[in-house]
mmCIF file of C-alpha atoms and ligand atoms in Angstrom:
data_model
loop_
_atom_site.group_PDB
_atom_site.id
_atom_site.type_symbol
_atom_site.label_atom_id
_atom_site.label_comp_id
_atom_site.label_asym_id
_atom_site.label_seq_id
_atom_site.Cartn_x
_atom_site.Cartn_y
_atom_site.Cartn_z
ATOM 1 C CA MET A 1 -0.066 0.199 0.062
ATOM 2 C CA VAL A 2 1.406 3.414 -0.536
ATOM 3 C CA ILE A 3 1.238 5.691 1.711
ATOM 4 C CA LEU A 4 3.733 8.559 0.711
ATOM 5 C CA ARG A 5 2.572 10.428 -3.261
ATOM 6 C CA VAL A 6 4.546 12.636 -4.546
ATOM 7 C CA ARG A 7 4.023 14.413 -7.790
ATOM 8 C CA GLY A 8 5.968 17.004 -9.883
ATOM 9 C CA VAL A 9 6.799 18.577 -6.779
ATOM 10 C CA THR A 10 9.447 21.558 -8.335
ATOM 11 C CA PHE A 11 10.537 24.340 -5.891
ATOM 12 C CA ARG A 12 12.958 26.925 -5.956
ATOM 13 C CA TYR A 13 14.931 29.000 -3.716
ATOM 14 C CA GLY A 14 14.661 32.532 -5.589
ATOM 15 C CA SER A 15 15.837 32.245 -9.022
ATOM 16 C CA VAL A 16 17.875 29.039 -8.176
ATOM 17 C CA GLU A 17 15.346 25.860 -9.132
ATOM 18 C CA ALA A 18 16.172 23.249 -7.045
ATOM 19 C CA LEU A 19 12.868 20.173 -7.110
ATOM 20 C CA ARG A 20 12.170 20.113 -10.972
ATOM 21 C CA ASP A 21 8.696 18.069 -11.843
ATOM 22 C CA VAL A 22 10.081 15.012 -9.075
ATOM 23 C CA THR A 23 6.983 12.194 -8.836
ATOM 24 C CA LEU A 24 7.515 9.467 -6.574
ATOM 25 C CA GLU A 25 6.035 6.902 -3.794
ATOM 26 C CA VAL A 26 6.915 5.005 -0.452
ATOM 27 C CA ARG A 27 4.047 2.360 0.620
ATOM 28 C CA GLU A 28 4.534 1.025 3.222
ATOM 29 C CA GLY A 29 7.258 -0.978 5.648
ATOM 30 C CA GLU A 30 9.637 0.658 2.512
ATOM 31 C CA VAL A 31 12.672 2.501 2.589
ATOM 32 C CA VAL A 32 13.704 4.850 -0.136
ATOM 33 C CA SER A 33 17.628 5.946 -0.872
ATOM 34 C CA ILE A 34 17.761 9.400 -2.006
ATOM 35 C CA ILE A 35 20.962 9.448 -3.805
ATOM 36 C CA GLY A 36 22.769 12.545 -5.636
ATOM 37 C CA PRO A 37 25.813 15.227 -5.428
ATOM 38 C CA ASN A 38 25.933 17.404 -3.434
ATOM 39 C CA GLY A 39 23.329 20.396 -4.257
ATOM 40 C CA ALA A 40 21.105 18.297 -5.924
ATOM 41 C CA GLY A 41 18.210 18.213 -3.632
ATOM 42 C CA LYS A 42 17.914 16.119 -1.441
ATOM 43 C CA THR A 43 17.162 17.976 1.854
ATOM 44 C CA THR A 44 14.716 20.470 -0.248
ATOM 45 C CA LEU A 45 12.464 17.244 -1.097
ATOM 46 C CA LEU A 46 12.709 15.486 2.207
ATOM 47 C CA LYS A 47 11.946 20.101 3.315
ATOM 48 C CA CYS A 48 8.621 19.699 1.074
ATOM 49 C CA ILE A 49 7.530 16.830 2.449
ATOM 50 C CA LEU A 50 7.600 18.286 5.575
ATOM 51 C CA ASN A 51 6.259 21.016 4.303
ATOM 52 C CA LEU A 52 8.678 23.315 6.297
ATOM 53 C CA LEU A 53 9.219 24.801 2.341
ATOM 54 C CA LYS A 54 5.945 25.738 0.098
ATOM 55 C CA PRO A 55 6.989 24.143 -2.709
ATOM 56 C CA ALA A 56 6.090 26.101 -5.863
ATOM 57 C CA GLY A 57 4.587 22.994 -8.620
ATOM 58 C CA GLY A 58 3.256 19.356 -7.455
ATOM 59 C CA VAL A 59 1.274 18.052 -4.666
ATOM 60 C CA ILE A 60 2.595 15.391 -1.165
ATOM 61 C CA LEU A 61 -0.123 13.456 -0.369
ATOM 62 C CA ILE A 62 -0.410 10.749 2.860
ATOM 63 C CA GLU A 63 -1.681 8.479 1.923
ATOM 64 C CA PRO A 64 -5.333 7.949 3.076
ATOM 65 C CA HIS A 65 -5.272 11.138 4.735
ATOM 66 C CA GLY A 66 -4.679 13.562 2.125
ATOM 67 C CA ASN A 67 -1.714 16.818 1.016
ATOM 68 C CA VAL A 68 0.320 17.811 3.831
ATOM 69 C CA ALA A 69 0.236 21.354 2.944
ATOM 70 C CA LYS A 70 -3.582 21.350 3.899
ATOM 71 C CA MET A 71 -2.980 19.182 7.352
ATOM 72 C CA TRP A 72 -3.295 21.439 10.546
ATOM 73 C CA GLY A 73 0.316 20.798 12.205
ATOM 74 C CA VAL A 74 -0.213 18.503 14.667
ATOM 75 C CA GLU A 75 -1.903 16.510 12.405
ATOM 76 C CA ARG A 76 1.897 16.512 9.870
ATOM 77 C CA ALA A 77 3.215 15.711 13.336
ATOM 78 C CA LYS A 78 1.709 12.302 14.000
ATOM 79 C CA LEU A 79 1.990 11.422 10.760
ATOM 80 C CA ILE A 80 5.956 12.616 9.400
ATOM 81 C CA ALA A 81 8.816 12.244 11.992
ATOM 82 C CA TYR A 82 11.604 13.728 10.527
ATOM 83 C CA THR A 83 16.007 13.565 11.525
ATOM 84 C CA PRO A 84 17.783 16.309 10.204
ATOM 85 C CA GLN A 85 21.031 16.625 8.633
ATOM 86 C CA VAL A 86 23.150 18.075 11.031
ATOM 87 C CA GLU A 87 21.532 19.464 14.970
ATOM 88 C CA ALA A 88 23.847 19.761 17.364
ATOM 89 C CA PRO A 89 22.502 17.820 20.465
ATOM 90 C CA ALA A 90 19.649 20.272 22.924
ATOM 91 C CA ALA A 91 21.998 20.818 25.757
ATOM 92 C CA PRO A 92 20.133 20.243 29.223
ATOM 93 C CA PHE A 93 17.807 17.486 28.058
ATOM 94 C CA THR A 94 18.461 13.858 28.857
ATOM 95 C CA VAL A 95 18.559 11.004 26.585
ATOM 96 C CA LEU A 96 14.740 10.061 28.149
ATOM 97 C CA GLU A 97 13.036 13.422 28.326
ATOM 98 C CA PHE A 98 15.123 14.529 24.963
ATOM 99 C CA VAL A 99 12.795 11.027 23.323
ATOM 100 C CA LEU A 100 9.806 12.020 25.016
ATOM 101 C CA LEU A 101 9.940 15.901 22.081
ATOM 102 C CA GLY A 102 8.631 13.231 19.605
ATOM 103 C CA ARG A 103 5.437 12.852 21.392
ATOM 104 C CA LYS A 104 4.755 16.943 21.774
ATOM 105 C CA PRO A 105 1.454 15.742 19.261
ATOM 106 C CA TYR A 106 0.159 13.500 21.565
ATOM 107 C CA VAL A 107 -0.496 15.425 24.911
ATOM 108 C CA GLY A 108 -1.654 17.745 26.339
ATOM 109 C CA ARG A 109 -0.094 20.103 29.680
ATOM 110 C CA THR A 110 1.723 16.384 30.832
ATOM 111 C CA TYR A 111 3.241 13.446 29.714
ATOM 112 C CA SER A 112 0.688 10.397 30.311
ATOM 113 C CA ARG A 113 2.239 6.422 31.816
ATOM 114 C CA GLU A 114 1.155 6.395 27.876
ATOM 115 C CA ASP A 115 3.931 8.485 26.541
ATOM 116 C CA LEU A 116 6.396 7.331 29.051
ATOM 117 C CA ARG A 117 5.260 3.867 27.694
ATOM 118 C CA VAL A 118 6.103 4.880 24.483
ATOM 119 C CA ALA A 119 9.061 6.094 24.526
ATOM 120 C CA GLU A 120 10.803 3.590 27.113
ATOM 121 C CA GLU A 121 9.777 0.219 24.993
ATOM 122 C CA ILE A 122 11.841 2.838 22.172
ATOM 123 C CA LEU A 123 14.935 3.853 24.049
ATOM 124 C CA GLU A 124 14.790 -0.416 24.854
ATOM 125 C CA GLU A 125 14.864 -1.371 21.274
ATOM 126 C CA LEU A 126 17.062 1.029 20.305
ATOM 127 C CA GLY A 127 19.332 -0.368 22.874
ATOM 128 C CA LEU A 128 19.538 3.092 24.637
ATOM 129 C CA ARG A 129 17.964 2.086 27.972
ATOM 130 C CA ASP A 130 20.961 2.113 29.921
ATOM 131 C CA LEU A 131 21.348 5.577 28.500
ATOM 132 C CA ALA A 132 18.680 6.920 28.920
ATOM 133 C CA LEU A 133 19.209 9.392 32.156
ATOM 134 C CA ARG A 134 22.457 10.393 30.132
ATOM 135 C CA ARG A 135 22.546 14.033 28.906
ATOM 136 C CA VAL A 136 22.456 14.254 25.499
ATOM 137 C CA SER A 137 25.373 16.697 25.133
ATOM 138 C CA GLU A 138 28.008 13.421 26.592
ATOM 139 C CA LEU A 139 26.496 11.198 24.516
ATOM 140 C CA SER A 140 28.424 10.003 21.243
ATOM 141 C CA GLY A 141 27.237 10.485 17.731
ATOM 142 C CA GLY A 142 26.928 7.056 17.203
ATOM 143 C CA GLU A 143 24.004 6.925 20.407
ATOM 144 C CA TRP A 144 23.023 10.824 19.474
ATOM 145 C CA ARG A 145 22.249 9.724 16.077
ATOM 146 C CA LYS A 146 20.356 6.402 17.682
ATOM 147 C CA ALA A 147 18.606 9.062 19.777
ATOM 148 C CA LEU A 148 17.447 11.360 17.321
ATOM 149 C CA ILE A 149 16.257 8.243 15.728
ATOM 150 C CA ALA A 150 13.997 7.339 18.486
ATOM 151 C CA ARG A 151 12.857 10.464 18.767
ATOM 152 C CA ALA A 152 11.175 10.212 15.288
ATOM 153 C CA LEU A 153 9.647 6.574 16.112
ATOM 154 C CA THR A 154 8.184 8.024 19.992
ATOM 155 C CA GLN A 155 6.013 10.113 17.516
ATOM 156 C CA LYS A 156 4.554 6.826 15.884
ATOM 157 C CA PRO A 157 3.939 8.219 12.571
ATOM 158 C CA LYS A 158 3.068 7.249 9.544
ATOM 159 C CA VAL A 159 6.248 8.468 7.680
ATOM 160 C CA LEU A 160 9.805 9.068 8.502
ATOM 161 C CA LEU A 161 12.306 10.857 6.620
ATOM 162 C CA LEU A 162 15.780 10.837 7.354
ATOM 163 C CA ASP A 163 18.373 13.050 6.649
ATOM 164 C CA GLU A 164 22.099 11.011 6.340
ATOM 165 C CA PRO A 165 21.150 8.787 8.929
ATOM 166 C CA THR A 166 24.765 7.708 8.994
ATOM 167 C CA ASN A 167 26.749 10.806 8.705
ATOM 168 C CA HIS A 168 29.323 10.456 11.055
ATOM 169 C CA LEU A 169 28.908 7.244 11.761
ATOM 170 C CA ASP A 170 31.266 4.844 12.240
ATOM 171 C CA LEU A 171 31.289 1.453 10.251
ATOM 172 C CA LYS A 172 29.590 -0.546 13.251
ATOM 173 C CA HIS A 173 27.222 2.110 13.894
ATOM 174 C CA GLN A 174 26.830 2.840 9.909
ATOM 175 C CA VAL A 175 25.661 -0.895 9.409
ATOM 176 C CA SER A 176 23.495 -1.083 12.964
ATOM 177 C CA VAL A 177 21.326 2.000 12.225
ATOM 178 C CA LEU A 178 20.591 1.022 8.685
ATOM 179 C CA GLU A 179 19.362 -2.158 10.560
ATOM 180 C CA LEU A 180 17.601 -0.867 12.672
ATOM 181 C CA ILE A 181 15.886 1.454 9.962
ATOM 182 C CA LYS A 182 14.805 -1.638 7.730
ATOM 183 C CA LYS A 183 13.612 -3.315 10.501
ATOM 184 C CA LEU A 184 11.810 -1.142 12.097
ATOM 185 C CA SER A 185 9.911 0.016 8.419
ATOM 186 C CA ARG A 186 8.766 -3.546 7.907
ATOM 187 C CA THR A 187 7.394 -4.023 11.313
ATOM 188 C CA LYS A 188 5.554 -0.927 12.333
ATOM 189 C CA LYS A 189 4.526 -0.512 8.802
ATOM 190 C CA VAL A 190 6.057 2.358 8.126
ATOM 191 C CA ALA A 191 7.207 4.888 4.783
ATOM 192 C CA THR A 192 11.330 5.476 5.010
ATOM 193 C CA LEU A 193 12.671 7.703 3.158
ATOM 194 C CA MET A 194 16.362 8.689 3.372
ATOM 195 C CA ALA A 195 18.876 11.114 2.033
ATOM 196 C CA MET A 196 22.842 8.816 1.220
ATOM 197 C CA HIS A 197 25.985 9.537 0.591
ATOM 198 C CA ASP A 198 26.761 6.111 0.907
ATOM 199 C CA VAL A 199 25.552 4.602 -2.212
ATOM 200 C CA ASN A 200 26.893 0.992 -1.796
ATOM 201 C CA LEU A 201 25.315 1.643 2.441
ATOM 202 C CA ALA A 202 21.849 2.287 -0.739
ATOM 203 C CA ILE A 203 22.277 -0.479 -2.310
ATOM 204 C CA ARG A 204 22.546 -2.392 0.932
ATOM 205 C CA TYR A 205 19.848 -1.625 2.989
ATOM 206 C CA SER A 206 16.882 -0.123 0.691
ATOM 207 C CA ASP A 207 14.139 -1.820 -1.521
ATOM 208 C CA LYS A 208 14.065 1.137 -4.295
ATOM 209 C CA ILE A 209 16.820 4.251 -4.818
ATOM 210 C CA ILE A 210 15.827 7.058 -6.657
ATOM 211 C CA ALA A 211 18.143 9.069 -8.021
ATOM 212 C CA LEU A 212 18.277 13.132 -7.851
ATOM 213 C CA LYS A 213 20.625 15.522 -10.370
ATOM 214 C CA LYS A 214 20.288 19.224 -10.067
ATOM 215 C CA GLY A 215 16.674 19.457 -9.159
ATOM 216 C CA ARG A 216 15.901 16.392 -10.458
ATOM 217 C CA ILE A 217 15.231 11.988 -10.534
ATOM 218 C CA THR A 218 17.625 10.828 -13.334
ATOM 219 C CA TYR A 219 16.984 6.845 -11.874
ATOM 220 C CA CYS A 220 14.178 5.571 -9.788
ATOM 221 C CA GLY A 221 14.678 1.366 -9.166
ATOM 222 C CA HIS A 222 16.003 -1.398 -7.674
ATOM 223 C CA PRO A 223 18.849 -1.530 -6.158
ATOM 224 C CA ASN A 224 20.693 -3.818 -8.310
ATOM 225 C CA ASN A 225 20.081 -2.231 -11.326
ATOM 226 C CA ILE A 226 22.413 0.389 -10.477
ATOM 227 C CA THR A 227 25.113 0.656 -13.040
ATOM 228 C CA ALA A 228 28.937 1.906 -13.741
ATOM 229 C CA ASN A 229 27.614 4.266 -16.204
ATOM 230 C CA LEU A 230 24.466 6.078 -13.329
ATOM 231 C CA ILE A 231 27.814 6.831 -11.384
ATOM 232 C CA LYS A 232 29.447 7.909 -13.103
ATOM 233 C CA GLU A 233 26.302 10.638 -15.002
ATOM 234 C CA LEU A 234 25.412 11.609 -10.912
ATOM 235 C CA TYR A 235 28.734 12.152 -9.905
ATOM 236 C CA GLU A 236 31.717 12.075 -13.254
ATOM 237 C CA VAL A 237 33.185 9.276 -11.869
ATOM 238 C CA ASN A 238 34.981 6.070 -13.177
ATOM 239 C CA ALA A 239 33.380 3.308 -11.183
ATOM 240 C CA GLU A 240 33.102 -0.341 -11.891
ATOM 241 C CA VAL A 241 30.215 -2.468 -10.438
ATOM 242 C CA ILE A 242 31.029 -6.201 -8.829
ATOM 243 C CA LYS A 243 28.558 -8.624 -7.222
ATOM 244 C CA ASP A 244 29.414 -9.689 -3.537
ATOM 245 C CA SER A 245 28.988 -13.255 -2.690
ATOM 246 C CA ASN A 246 24.480 -12.099 -2.694
ATOM 247 C CA GLY A 247 24.540 -10.426 -6.248
ATOM 248 C CA VAL A 248 24.225 -7.744 -3.993
ATOM 249 C CA PRO A 249 25.779 -4.690 -6.274
ATOM 250 C CA VAL A 250 29.354 -3.076 -4.516
ATOM 251 C CA ILE A 251 30.144 0.215 -6.877
ATOM 252 C CA ILE A 252 34.188 0.965 -6.612
ATOM 253 C CA PRO A 253 35.244 4.242 -7.143
ATOM 254 C CA LYS A 254 38.580 3.096 -9.943
ATOM 255 C CA THR A 255 41.321 6.441 -9.879
ATOM 256 C CA ALA A 256 43.007 7.611 -12.201
HETATM 257 N N1 LIG B 1 18.386 27.872 1.978
HETATM 258 C C1 LIG B 1 18.830 28.338 0.627
HETATM 259 N N2 LIG B 1 19.077 29.248 -0.329
HETATM 260 C C2 LIG B 1 19.116 29.633 -1.113
HETATM 261 N N3 LIG B 1 19.447 27.475 -2.345
HETATM 262 C C3 LIG B 1 19.093 27.511 -1.247
HETATM 263 C C4 LIG B 1 19.190 26.935 0.391
HETATM 264 N N4 LIG B 1 19.310 25.488 0.613
HETATM 265 C C5 LIG B 1 19.755 25.473 -0.148
HETATM 266 N N5 LIG B 1 20.407 25.749 -1.464
HETATM 267 C C6 LIG B 1 20.584 25.763 -2.970
HETATM 268 O O1 LIG B 1 19.932 24.412 -3.273
HETATM 269 C C7 LIG B 1 20.344 23.429 -3.607
HETATM 270 C C8 LIG B 1 19.721 22.668 -3.197
HETATM 271 O O2 LIG B 1 19.602 22.157 -1.607
HETATM 272 P P1 LIG B 1 19.878 20.655 -1.256
HETATM 273 O O3 LIG B 1 20.636 21.247 0.485
HETATM 274 O O4 LIG B 1 18.832 19.833 -0.177
HETATM 275 O O5 LIG B 1 21.057 19.394 -1.342
HETATM 276 P P2 LIG B 1 21.398 18.417 -0.873
HETATM 277 O O6 LIG B 1 21.375 17.193 -2.184
HETATM 278 O O7 LIG B 1 21.179 18.444 0.361
HETATM 279 O O8 LIG B 1 22.681 18.920 -0.800
HETATM 280 P P3 LIG B 1 23.606 17.603 -0.235
HETATM 281 O O9 LIG B 1 23.769 16.572 -0.320
HETATM 282 O O10 LIG B 1 25.249 18.530 0.341
HETATM 283 O O11 LIG B 1 23.180 17.430 1.213
HETATM 284 C C9 LIG B 1 21.219 23.382 -3.790
HETATM 285 O O12 LIG B 1 21.843 24.018 -5.056
HETATM 286 C C10 LIG B 1 22.059 24.216 -2.953
HETATM 287 O O13 LIG B 1 22.289 25.725 -2.700
HETATM 288 MG MG1 LIG B 2 21.451 17.815 2.513
#
């Protein structure tokens, strides 16, 4: 079932056209990666879906709720969660307090037992339980990234938008965060769309890859069909594509 539909979206920053006629869809439980060079429009697209930026044309729908531009902020916040590309830890919070912020669309004046239960369950799932009372300013980069994801999941969204979720993580945490995202997308039936710089990780953990260049989609399809030509077209880098023992493509950039 399709949850997120983006149809013909165009966006401009003044005279800079950042997105041109972008159309895509993400289904329930699916993980879709957007790849593409710096400045391609990946973050802009995520911000348009969030309605932080208003497209000049096109429409963004969350099924069966409708057009995100016409929703109240609280309704949108219940449906869409987002982790930004960079966000410094907010100083005074403990991990638990920070993750509870994800319940904001649901709470009255104070958090209920149910809010606390949801937050604690997600901390447990992300292996953050022992850090619940630690200040977020005292977390490692990987732990902080997981806390951001925990806050997003505590929102119980239908759509999860992640801007470079593996940024600043070591290899172990890159893999564990992506495995977690994939598992949680499946079990919680969330439609996940993430901007990714590491093409090999995107291939390995995504159901579908969307390539953006200069604000336009140049490829949309199965990760196994990524070719050296596409890598050249996107990044202006010559690459070799080999298959690993499971038949998954591995991109190896060639040096001159
Ligand atoms: N606030 C802004 N004002 C003007 N132009 C902007 C603004 N934000 C982004 N741009 C421009 O819009 C285009 C798309 O930027 P965007 O941040 O969406 O790219 P990106 O694909 O996320 O890049 P990166 O991989 O570097 O994060 C770029 O040309 C960028 O310079
Ligand atoms: Mg970006």
